[in-house]
PDB file of C-alpha atoms in Angstrom:
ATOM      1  CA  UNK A   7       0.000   0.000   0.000  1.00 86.00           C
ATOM      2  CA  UNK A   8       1.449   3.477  -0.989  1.00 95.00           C
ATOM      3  CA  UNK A   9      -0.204   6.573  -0.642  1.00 96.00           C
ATOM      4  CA  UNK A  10       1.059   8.927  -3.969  1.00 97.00           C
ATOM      5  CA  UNK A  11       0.099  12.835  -3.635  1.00 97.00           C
ATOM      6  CA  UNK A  12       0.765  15.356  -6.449  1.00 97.00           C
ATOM      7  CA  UNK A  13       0.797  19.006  -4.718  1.00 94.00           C
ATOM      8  CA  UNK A  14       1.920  21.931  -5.563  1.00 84.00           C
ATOM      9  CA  UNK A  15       1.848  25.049  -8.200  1.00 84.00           C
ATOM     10  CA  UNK A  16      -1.271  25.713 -10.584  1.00 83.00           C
ATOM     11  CA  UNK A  17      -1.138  25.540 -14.167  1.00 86.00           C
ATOM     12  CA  UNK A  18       2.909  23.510 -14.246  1.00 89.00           C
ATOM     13  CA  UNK A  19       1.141  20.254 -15.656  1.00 86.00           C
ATOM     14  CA  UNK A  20      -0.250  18.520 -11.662  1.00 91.00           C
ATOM     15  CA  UNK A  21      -3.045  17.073 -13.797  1.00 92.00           C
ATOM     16  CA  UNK A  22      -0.450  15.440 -16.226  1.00 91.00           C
ATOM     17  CA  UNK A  23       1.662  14.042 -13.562  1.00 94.00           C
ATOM     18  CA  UNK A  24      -1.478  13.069 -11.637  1.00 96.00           C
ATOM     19  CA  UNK A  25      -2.669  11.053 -14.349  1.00 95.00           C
ATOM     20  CA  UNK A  26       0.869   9.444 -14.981  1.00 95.00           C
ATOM     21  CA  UNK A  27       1.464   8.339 -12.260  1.00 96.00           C
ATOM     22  CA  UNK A  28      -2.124   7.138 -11.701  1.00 96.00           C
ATOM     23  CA  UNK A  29      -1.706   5.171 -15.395  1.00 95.00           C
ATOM     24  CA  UNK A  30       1.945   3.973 -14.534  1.00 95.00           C
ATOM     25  CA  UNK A  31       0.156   1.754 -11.518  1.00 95.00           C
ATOM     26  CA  UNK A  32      -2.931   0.735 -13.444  1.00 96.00           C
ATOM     27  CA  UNK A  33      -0.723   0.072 -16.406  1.00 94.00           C
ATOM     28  CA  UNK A  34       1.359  -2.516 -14.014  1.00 93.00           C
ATOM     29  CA  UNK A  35      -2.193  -4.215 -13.099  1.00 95.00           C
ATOM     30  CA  UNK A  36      -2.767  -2.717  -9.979  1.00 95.00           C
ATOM     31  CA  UNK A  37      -5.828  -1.510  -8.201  1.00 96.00           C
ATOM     32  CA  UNK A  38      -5.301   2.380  -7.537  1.00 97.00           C
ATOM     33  CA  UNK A  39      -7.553   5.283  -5.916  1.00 96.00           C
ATOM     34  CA  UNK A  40      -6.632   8.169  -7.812  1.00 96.00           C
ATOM     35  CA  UNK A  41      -8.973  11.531  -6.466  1.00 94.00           C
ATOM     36  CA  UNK A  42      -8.174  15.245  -6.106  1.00 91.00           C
ATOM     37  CA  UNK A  43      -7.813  15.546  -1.974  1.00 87.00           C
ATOM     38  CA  UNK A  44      -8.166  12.087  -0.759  1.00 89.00           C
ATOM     39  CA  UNK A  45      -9.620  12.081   2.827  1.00 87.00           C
ATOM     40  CA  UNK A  46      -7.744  10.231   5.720  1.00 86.00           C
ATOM     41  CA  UNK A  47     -10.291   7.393   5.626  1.00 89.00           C
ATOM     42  CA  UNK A  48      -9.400   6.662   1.642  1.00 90.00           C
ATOM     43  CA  UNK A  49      -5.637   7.286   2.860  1.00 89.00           C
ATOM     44  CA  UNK A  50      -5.734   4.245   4.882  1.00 89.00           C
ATOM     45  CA  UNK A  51      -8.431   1.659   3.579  1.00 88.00           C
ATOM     46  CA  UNK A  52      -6.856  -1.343   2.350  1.00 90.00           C
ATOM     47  CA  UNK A  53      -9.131  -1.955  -0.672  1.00 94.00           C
ATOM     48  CA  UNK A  54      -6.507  -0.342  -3.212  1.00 95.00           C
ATOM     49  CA  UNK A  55      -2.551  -1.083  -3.293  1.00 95.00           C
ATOM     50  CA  UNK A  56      -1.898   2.447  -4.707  1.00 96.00           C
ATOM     51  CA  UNK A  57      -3.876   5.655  -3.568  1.00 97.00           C
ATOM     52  CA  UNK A  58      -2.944   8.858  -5.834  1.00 97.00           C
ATOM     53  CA  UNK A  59      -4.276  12.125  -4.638  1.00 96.00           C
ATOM     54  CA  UNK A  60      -4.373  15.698  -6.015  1.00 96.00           C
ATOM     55  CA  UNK A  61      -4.285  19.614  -4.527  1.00 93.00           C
ATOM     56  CA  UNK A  62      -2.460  22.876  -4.925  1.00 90.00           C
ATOM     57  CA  UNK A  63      -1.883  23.697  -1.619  1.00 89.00           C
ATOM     58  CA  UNK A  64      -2.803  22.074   2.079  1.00 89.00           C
ATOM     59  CA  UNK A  65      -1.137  22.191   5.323  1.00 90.00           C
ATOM     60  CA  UNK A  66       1.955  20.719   5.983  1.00 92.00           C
ATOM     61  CA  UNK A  67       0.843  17.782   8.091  1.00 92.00           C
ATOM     62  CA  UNK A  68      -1.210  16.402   5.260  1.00 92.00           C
ATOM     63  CA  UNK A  69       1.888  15.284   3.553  1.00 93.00           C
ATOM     64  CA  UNK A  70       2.506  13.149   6.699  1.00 94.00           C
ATOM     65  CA  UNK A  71       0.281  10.689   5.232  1.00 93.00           C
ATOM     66  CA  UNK A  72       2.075   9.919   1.982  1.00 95.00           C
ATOM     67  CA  UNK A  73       4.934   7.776   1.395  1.00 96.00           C
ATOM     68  CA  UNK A  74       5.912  10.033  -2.164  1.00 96.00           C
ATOM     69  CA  UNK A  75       5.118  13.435  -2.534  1.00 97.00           C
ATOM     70  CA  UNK A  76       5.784  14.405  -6.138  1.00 96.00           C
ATOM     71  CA  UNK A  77       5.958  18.378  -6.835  1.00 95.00           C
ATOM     72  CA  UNK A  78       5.194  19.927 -10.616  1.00 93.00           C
ATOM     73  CA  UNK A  79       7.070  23.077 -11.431  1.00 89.00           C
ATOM     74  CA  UNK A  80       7.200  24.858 -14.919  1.00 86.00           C
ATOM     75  CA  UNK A  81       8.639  28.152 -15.986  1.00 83.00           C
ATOM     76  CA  UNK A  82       6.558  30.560 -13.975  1.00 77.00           C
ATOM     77  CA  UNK A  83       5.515  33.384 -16.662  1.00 79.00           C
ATOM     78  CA  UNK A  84       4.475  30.763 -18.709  1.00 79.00           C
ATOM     79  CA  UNK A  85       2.351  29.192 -16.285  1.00 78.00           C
ATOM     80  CA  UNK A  86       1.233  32.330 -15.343  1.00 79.00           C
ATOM     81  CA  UNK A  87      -0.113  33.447 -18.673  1.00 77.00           C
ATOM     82  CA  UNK A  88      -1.564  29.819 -18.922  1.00 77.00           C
ATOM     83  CA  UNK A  89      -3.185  31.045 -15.358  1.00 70.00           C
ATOM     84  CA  UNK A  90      -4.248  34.460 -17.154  1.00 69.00           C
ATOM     85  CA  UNK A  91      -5.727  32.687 -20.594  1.00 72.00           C
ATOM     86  CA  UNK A  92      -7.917  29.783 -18.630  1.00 66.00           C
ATOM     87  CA  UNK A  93      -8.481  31.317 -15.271  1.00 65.00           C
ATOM     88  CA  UNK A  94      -8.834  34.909 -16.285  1.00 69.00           C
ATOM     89  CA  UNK A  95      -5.738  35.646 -12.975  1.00 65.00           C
ATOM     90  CA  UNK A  96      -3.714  38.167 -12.548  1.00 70.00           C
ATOM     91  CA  UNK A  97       0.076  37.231 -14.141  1.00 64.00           C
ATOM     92  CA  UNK A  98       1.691  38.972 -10.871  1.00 79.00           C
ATOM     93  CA  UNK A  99      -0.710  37.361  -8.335  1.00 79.00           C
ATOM     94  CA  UNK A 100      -0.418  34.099 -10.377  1.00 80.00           C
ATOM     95  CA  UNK A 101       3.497  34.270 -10.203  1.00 84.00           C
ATOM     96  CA  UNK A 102       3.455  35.021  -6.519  1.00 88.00           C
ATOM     97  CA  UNK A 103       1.224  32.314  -5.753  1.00 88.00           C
ATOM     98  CA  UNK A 104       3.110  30.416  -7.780  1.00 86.00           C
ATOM     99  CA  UNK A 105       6.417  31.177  -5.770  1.00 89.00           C
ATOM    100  CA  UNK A 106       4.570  30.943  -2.693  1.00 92.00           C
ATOM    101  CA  UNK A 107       3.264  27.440  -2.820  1.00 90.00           C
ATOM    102  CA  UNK A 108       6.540  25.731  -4.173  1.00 93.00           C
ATOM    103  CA  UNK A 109       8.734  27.479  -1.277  1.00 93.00           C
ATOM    104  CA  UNK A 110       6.441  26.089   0.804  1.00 95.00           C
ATOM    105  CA  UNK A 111       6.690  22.586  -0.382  1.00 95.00           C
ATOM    106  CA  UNK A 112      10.062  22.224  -2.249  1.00 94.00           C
ATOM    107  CA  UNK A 113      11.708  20.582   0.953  1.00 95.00           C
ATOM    108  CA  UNK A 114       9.100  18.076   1.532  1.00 95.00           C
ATOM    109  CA  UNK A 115       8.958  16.466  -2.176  1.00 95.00           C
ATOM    110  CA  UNK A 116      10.780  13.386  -3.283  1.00 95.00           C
ATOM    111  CA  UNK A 117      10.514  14.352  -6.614  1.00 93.00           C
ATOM    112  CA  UNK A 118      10.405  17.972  -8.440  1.00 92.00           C
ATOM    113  CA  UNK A 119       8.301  16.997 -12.490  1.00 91.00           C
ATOM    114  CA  UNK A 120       9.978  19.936 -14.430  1.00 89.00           C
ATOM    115  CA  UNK A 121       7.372  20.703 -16.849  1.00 87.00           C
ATOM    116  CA  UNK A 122       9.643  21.584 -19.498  1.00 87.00           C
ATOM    117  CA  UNK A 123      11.587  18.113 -19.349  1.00 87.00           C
ATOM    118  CA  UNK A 124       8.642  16.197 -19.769  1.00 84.00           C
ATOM    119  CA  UNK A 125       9.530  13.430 -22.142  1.00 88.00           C
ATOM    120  CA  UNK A 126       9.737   9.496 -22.863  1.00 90.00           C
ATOM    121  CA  UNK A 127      13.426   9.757 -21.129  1.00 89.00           C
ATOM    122  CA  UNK A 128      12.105  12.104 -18.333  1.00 86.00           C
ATOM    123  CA  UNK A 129       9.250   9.668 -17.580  1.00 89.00           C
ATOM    124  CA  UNK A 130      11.415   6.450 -17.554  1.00 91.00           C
ATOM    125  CA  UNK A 131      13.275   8.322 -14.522  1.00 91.00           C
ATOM    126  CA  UNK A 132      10.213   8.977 -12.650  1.00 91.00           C
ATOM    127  CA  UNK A 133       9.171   5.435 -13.022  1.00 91.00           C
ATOM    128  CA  UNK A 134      12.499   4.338 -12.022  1.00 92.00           C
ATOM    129  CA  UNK A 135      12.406   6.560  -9.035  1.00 93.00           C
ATOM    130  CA  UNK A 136       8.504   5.395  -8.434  1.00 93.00           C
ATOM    131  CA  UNK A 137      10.107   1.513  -8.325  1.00 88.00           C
ATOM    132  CA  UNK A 138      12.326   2.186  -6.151  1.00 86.00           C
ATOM    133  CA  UNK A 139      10.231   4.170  -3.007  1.00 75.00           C
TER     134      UNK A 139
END
């Protein structure tokens, strides 16, 4: 049983790694909970060997309950005029947001997804590293 979550920065591709990583297990046969803000109930049921959850930004003690926490980052003015296009923000609230929410989580990831490195290479390393937690 692992528990997976994706957190961090809006618009730097959480959704892509999300799904990745919630395809990488199903992919390998397994059964897997995959859900934006998984509950601490869902965190420890037994009924799935892989539990994947999803959020931008939580307390700190939330992360207690995951064995990987995997942190998206991208470029941050292009994320924030991806923030400006679809969510109609602000680029310098976006950005500082943005900043904001990786400080605040940078030390407690196992694994930063650059955004811009995504590729077949890129995701044979985070499988690799996703074998070996």
């Amino acid at each position: 049983m692992t528990n997976i979550l994706v957190v961090g920065t809006h618009q730097c591709g959480s959704t892509r790694l999300f799904n990745l990583v919630r395809m990488i297990y199903e992919k390998k046969g397994m059964k897997v909970l995959a859900k934006w803000n998984l509950n601490p109930q869902e965190l420890q049921s037994t009924q799935y060997e892989i539990k994947v959850g999803k959020i931008h930004n939580i307390n700190l003690e939330y992360l207690n309950d995951f064995d990987i926490v995997l942190l998206p980052l991208r470029n941050i003015i292009d994320a924030s005029v991806s923030a400006k296009i679809r969510l109609k923000k602000k680029y310098q609230s976006s950005c500082l947001e943005n900043i904001e929410i990786f400080n605040k989580f940078k030390n407690r990831s196992h694994f930063i997804f650059k955004y811009e490195d995504y590729s077949v290479s890129y995701i044979k390393s985070l499988c690799f590293f996703l074998n070996q937690s």
